[in-house]
PDB file of C-alpha atoms and ligand atoms in Angstrom:
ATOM      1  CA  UNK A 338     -20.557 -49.008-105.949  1.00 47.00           C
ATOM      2  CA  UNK A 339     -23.759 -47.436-107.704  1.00 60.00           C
ATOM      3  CA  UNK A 340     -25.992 -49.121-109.901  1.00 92.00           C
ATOM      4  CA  UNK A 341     -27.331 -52.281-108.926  1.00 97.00           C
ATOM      5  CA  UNK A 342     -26.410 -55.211-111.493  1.00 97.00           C
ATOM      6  CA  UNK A 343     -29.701 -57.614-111.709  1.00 97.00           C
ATOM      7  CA  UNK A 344     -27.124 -60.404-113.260  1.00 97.00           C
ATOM      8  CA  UNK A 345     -24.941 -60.943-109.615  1.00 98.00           C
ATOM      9  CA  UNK A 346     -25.633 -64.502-107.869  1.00 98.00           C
ATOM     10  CA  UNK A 347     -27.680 -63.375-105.358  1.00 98.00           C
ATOM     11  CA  UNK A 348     -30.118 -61.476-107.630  1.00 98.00           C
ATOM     12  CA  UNK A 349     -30.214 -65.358-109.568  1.00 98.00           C
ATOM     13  CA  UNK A 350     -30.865 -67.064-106.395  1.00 98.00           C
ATOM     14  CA  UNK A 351     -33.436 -64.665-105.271  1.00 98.00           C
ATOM     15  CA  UNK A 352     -35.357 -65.067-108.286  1.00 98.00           C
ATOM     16  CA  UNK A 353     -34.378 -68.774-107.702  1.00 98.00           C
ATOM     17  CA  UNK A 354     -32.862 -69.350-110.943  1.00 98.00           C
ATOM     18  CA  UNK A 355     -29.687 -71.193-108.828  1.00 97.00           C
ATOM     19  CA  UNK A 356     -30.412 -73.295-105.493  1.00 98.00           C
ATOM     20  CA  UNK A 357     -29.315 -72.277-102.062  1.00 98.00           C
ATOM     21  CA  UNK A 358     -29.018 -73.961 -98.974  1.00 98.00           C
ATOM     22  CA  UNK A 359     -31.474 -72.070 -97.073  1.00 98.00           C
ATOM     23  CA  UNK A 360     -31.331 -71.060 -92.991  1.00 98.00           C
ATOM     24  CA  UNK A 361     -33.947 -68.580 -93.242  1.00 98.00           C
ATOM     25  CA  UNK A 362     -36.627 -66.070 -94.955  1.00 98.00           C
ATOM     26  CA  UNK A 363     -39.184 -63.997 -94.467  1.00 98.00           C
ATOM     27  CA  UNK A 364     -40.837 -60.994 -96.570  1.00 98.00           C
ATOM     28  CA  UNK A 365     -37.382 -59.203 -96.695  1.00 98.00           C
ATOM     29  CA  UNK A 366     -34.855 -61.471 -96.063  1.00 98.00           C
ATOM     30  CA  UNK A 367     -33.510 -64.621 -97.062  1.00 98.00           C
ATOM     31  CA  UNK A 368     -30.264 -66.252 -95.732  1.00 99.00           C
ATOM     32  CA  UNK A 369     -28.476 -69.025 -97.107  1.00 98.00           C
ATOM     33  CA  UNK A 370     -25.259 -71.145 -96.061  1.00 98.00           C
ATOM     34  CA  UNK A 371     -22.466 -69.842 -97.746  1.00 98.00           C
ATOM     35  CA  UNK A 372     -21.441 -72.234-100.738  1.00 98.00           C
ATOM     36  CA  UNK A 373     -17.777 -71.989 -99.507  1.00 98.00           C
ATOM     37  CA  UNK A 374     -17.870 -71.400 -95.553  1.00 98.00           C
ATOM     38  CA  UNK A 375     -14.736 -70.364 -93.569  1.00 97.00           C
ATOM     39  CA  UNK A 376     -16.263 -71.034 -90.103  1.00 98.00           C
ATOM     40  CA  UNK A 377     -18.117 -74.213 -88.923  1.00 98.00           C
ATOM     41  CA  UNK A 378     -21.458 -71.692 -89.290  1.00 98.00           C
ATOM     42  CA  UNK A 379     -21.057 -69.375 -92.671  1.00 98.00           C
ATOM     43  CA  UNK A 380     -24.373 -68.115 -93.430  1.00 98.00           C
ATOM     44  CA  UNK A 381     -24.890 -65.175 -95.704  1.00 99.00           C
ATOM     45  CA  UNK A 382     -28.268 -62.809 -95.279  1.00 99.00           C
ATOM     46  CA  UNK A 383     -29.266 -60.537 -97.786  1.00 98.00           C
ATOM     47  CA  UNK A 384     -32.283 -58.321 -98.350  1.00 98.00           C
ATOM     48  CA  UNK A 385     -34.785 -59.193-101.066  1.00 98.00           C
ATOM     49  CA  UNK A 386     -34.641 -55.303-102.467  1.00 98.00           C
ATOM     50  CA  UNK A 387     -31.841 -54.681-104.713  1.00 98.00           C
ATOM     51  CA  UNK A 388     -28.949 -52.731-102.944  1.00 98.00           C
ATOM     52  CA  UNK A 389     -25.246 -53.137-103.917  1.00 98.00           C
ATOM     53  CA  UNK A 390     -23.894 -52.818-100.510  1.00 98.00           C
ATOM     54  CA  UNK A 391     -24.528 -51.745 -96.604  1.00 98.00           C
ATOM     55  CA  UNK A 392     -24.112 -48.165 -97.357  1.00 98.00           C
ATOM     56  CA  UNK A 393     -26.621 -48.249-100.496  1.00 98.00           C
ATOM     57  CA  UNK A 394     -29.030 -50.497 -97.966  1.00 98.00           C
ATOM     58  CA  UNK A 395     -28.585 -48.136 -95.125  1.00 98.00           C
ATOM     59  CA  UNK A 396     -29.291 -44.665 -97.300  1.00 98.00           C
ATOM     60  CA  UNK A 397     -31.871 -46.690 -99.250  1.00 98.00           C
ATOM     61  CA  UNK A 398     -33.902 -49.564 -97.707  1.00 98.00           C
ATOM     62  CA  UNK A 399     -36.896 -48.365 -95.885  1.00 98.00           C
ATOM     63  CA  UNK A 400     -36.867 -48.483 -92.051  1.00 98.00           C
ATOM     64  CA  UNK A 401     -39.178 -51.781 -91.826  1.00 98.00           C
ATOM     65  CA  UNK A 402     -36.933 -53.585 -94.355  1.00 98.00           C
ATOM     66  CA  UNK A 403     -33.125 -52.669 -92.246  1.00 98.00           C
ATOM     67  CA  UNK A 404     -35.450 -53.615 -89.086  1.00 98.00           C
ATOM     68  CA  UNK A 405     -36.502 -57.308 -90.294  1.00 98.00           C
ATOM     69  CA  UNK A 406     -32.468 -57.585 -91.597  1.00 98.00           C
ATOM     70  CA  UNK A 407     -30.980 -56.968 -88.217  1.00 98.00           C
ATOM     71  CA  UNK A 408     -34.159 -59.321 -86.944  1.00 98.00           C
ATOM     72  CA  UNK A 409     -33.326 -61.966 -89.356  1.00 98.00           C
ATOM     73  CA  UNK A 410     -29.462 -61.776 -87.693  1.00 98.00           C
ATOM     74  CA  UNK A 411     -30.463 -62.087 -84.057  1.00 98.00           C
ATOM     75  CA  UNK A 412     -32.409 -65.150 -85.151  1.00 98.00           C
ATOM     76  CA  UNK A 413     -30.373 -67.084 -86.888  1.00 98.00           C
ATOM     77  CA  UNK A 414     -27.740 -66.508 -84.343  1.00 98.00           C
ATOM     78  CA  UNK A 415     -29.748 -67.491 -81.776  1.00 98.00           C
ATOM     79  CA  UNK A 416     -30.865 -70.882 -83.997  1.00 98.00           C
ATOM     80  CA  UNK A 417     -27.537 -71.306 -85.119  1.00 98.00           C
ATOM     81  CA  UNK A 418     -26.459 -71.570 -80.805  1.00 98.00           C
ATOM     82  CA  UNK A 419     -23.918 -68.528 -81.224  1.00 98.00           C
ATOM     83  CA  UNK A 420     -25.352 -66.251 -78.839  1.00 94.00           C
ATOM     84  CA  UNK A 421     -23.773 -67.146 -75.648  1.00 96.00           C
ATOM     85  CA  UNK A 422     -20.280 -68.663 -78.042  1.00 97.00           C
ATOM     86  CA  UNK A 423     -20.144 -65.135 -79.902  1.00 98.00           C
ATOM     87  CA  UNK A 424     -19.961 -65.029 -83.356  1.00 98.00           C
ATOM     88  CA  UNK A 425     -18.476 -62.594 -86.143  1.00 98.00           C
ATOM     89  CA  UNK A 426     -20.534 -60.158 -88.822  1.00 98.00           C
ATOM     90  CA  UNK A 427     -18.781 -58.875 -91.590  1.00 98.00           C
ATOM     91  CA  UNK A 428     -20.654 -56.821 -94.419  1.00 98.00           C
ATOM     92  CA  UNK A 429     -17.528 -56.127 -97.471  1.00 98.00           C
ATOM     93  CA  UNK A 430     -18.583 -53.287 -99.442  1.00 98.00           C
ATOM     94  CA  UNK A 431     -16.842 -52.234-102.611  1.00 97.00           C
ATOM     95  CA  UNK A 432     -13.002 -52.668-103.806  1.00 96.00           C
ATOM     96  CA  UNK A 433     -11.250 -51.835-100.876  1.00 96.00           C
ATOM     97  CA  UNK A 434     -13.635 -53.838 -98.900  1.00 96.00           C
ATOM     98  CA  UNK A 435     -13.496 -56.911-101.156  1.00 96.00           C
ATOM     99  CA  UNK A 436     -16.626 -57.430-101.664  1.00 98.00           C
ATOM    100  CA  UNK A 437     -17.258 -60.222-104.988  1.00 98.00           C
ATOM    101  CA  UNK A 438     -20.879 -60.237-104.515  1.00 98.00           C
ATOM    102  CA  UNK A 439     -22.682 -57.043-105.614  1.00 98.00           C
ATOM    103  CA  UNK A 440     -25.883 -57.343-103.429  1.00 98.00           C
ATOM    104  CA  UNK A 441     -25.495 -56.218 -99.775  1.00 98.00           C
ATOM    105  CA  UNK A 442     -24.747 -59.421 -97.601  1.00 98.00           C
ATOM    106  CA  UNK A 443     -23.811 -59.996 -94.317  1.00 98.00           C
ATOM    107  CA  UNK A 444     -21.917 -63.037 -93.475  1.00 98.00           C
ATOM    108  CA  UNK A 445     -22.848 -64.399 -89.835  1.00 98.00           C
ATOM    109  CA  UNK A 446     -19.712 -66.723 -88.721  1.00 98.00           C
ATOM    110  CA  UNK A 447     -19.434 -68.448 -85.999  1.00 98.00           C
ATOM    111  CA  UNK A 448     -18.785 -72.264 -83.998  1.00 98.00           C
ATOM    112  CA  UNK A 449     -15.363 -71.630 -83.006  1.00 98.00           C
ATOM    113  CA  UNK A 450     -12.812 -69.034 -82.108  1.00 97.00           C
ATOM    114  CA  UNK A 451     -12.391 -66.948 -85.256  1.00 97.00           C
ATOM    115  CA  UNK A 452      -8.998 -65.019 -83.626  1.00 93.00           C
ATOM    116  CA  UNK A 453      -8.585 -60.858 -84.784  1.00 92.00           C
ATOM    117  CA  UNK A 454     -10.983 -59.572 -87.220  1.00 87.00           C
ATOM    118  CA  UNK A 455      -8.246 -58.757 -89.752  1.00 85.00           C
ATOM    119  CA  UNK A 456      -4.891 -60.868 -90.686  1.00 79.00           C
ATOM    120  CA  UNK A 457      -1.873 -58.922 -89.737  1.00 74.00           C
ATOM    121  CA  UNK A 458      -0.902 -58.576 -92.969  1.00 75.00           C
ATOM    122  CA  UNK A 459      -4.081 -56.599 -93.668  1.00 75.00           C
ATOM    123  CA  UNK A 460      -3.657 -54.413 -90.482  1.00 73.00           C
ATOM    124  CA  UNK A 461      -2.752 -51.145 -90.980  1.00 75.00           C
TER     125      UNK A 461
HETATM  126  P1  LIG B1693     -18.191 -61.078-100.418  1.00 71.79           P
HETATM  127  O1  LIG B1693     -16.743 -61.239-100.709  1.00 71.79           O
HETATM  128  O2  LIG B1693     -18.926 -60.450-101.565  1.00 71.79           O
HETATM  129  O3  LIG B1693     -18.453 -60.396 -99.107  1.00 71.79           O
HETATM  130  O4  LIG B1693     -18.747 -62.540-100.202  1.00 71.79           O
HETATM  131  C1  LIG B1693     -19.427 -63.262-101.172  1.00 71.79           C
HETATM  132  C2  LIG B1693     -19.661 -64.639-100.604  1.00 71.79           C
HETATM  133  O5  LIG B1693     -20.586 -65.303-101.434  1.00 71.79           O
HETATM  134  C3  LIG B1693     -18.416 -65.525-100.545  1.00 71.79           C
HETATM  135  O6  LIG B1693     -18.187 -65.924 -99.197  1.00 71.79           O
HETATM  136  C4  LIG B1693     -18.754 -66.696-101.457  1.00 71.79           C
HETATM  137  O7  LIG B1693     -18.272 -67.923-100.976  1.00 71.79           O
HETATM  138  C5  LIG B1693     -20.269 -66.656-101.490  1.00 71.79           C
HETATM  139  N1  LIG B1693     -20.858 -67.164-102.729  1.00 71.79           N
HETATM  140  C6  LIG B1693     -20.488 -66.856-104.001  1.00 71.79           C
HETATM  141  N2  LIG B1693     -21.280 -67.482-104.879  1.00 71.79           N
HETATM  142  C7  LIG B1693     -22.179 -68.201-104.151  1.00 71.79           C
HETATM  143  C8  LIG B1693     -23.256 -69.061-104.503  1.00 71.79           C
HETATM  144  O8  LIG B1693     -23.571 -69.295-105.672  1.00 71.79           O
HETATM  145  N3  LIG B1693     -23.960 -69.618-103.467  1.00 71.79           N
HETATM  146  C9  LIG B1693     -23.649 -69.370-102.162  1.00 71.79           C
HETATM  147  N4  LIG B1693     -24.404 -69.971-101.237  1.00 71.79           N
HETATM  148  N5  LIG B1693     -22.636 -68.569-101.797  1.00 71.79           N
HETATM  149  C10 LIG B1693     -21.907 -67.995-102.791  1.00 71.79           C
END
């Protein structure tokens, strides 16, 4: 994925043109329930810079900007009570990855046993 489309939902709710449930912001983050969850906690963090995915945010974003995201993560897992539970991170990036959203994400799920990262009909 390359150039950055300002038009994706999270760009809109960013420039808070379309509600979201928030958990969480600060000067680089923001992190929002996801509107349809597939865990009992489903909450999506994104960076308030425009990157399309976790590879463009890890070339990209400058180093206090990916420190405050994985500081955002730790927090809301430890507000959310999924530290000592466990919980799951998943960042989808591109086709393969199936990622719908263009702006880099990270889901945080969690609040019960979410079994083997991938179905085993999407195992190798
Ligand atoms: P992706 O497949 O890109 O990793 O995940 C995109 C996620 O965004 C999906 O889990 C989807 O439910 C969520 N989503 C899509 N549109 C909206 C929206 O308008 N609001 C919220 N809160 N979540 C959304």
């Amino acid at each position: 994925m390359s150039s950055y489309d300002n038009d994706n939902i999270f760009a809109k709710i960013l420039r808070g043109e379309i509600p979201c449930d928030k958990v969480y912001e600060d000067d680089h983050v923001l992190a929002f329930n996801d509107i349809s969850p597939q865990a009992p906690v489903h909450v999506l963090v994104i960076p308030k810079g425009s990157y399309t995915d976790i590879a463009d945010f890890g070339a990209n974003a400058p180093v206090e900007e990916v420190a405050a995201f994985h500081k955002a993560i730790a927090l809301i897992a430890r507000e959310k009570d999924l530290k000592d539970s466990g919980f799951r991170t998943i960042a989808n990036a591109g086709v393969n990855g199936g990622q719908e959203v263009p702006h880099f994400h990270v889901h945080i799920l969690g609040g019960k046993a979410l079994g083997p990262m991938l179905r085993s009909s999407e195992a190798a």
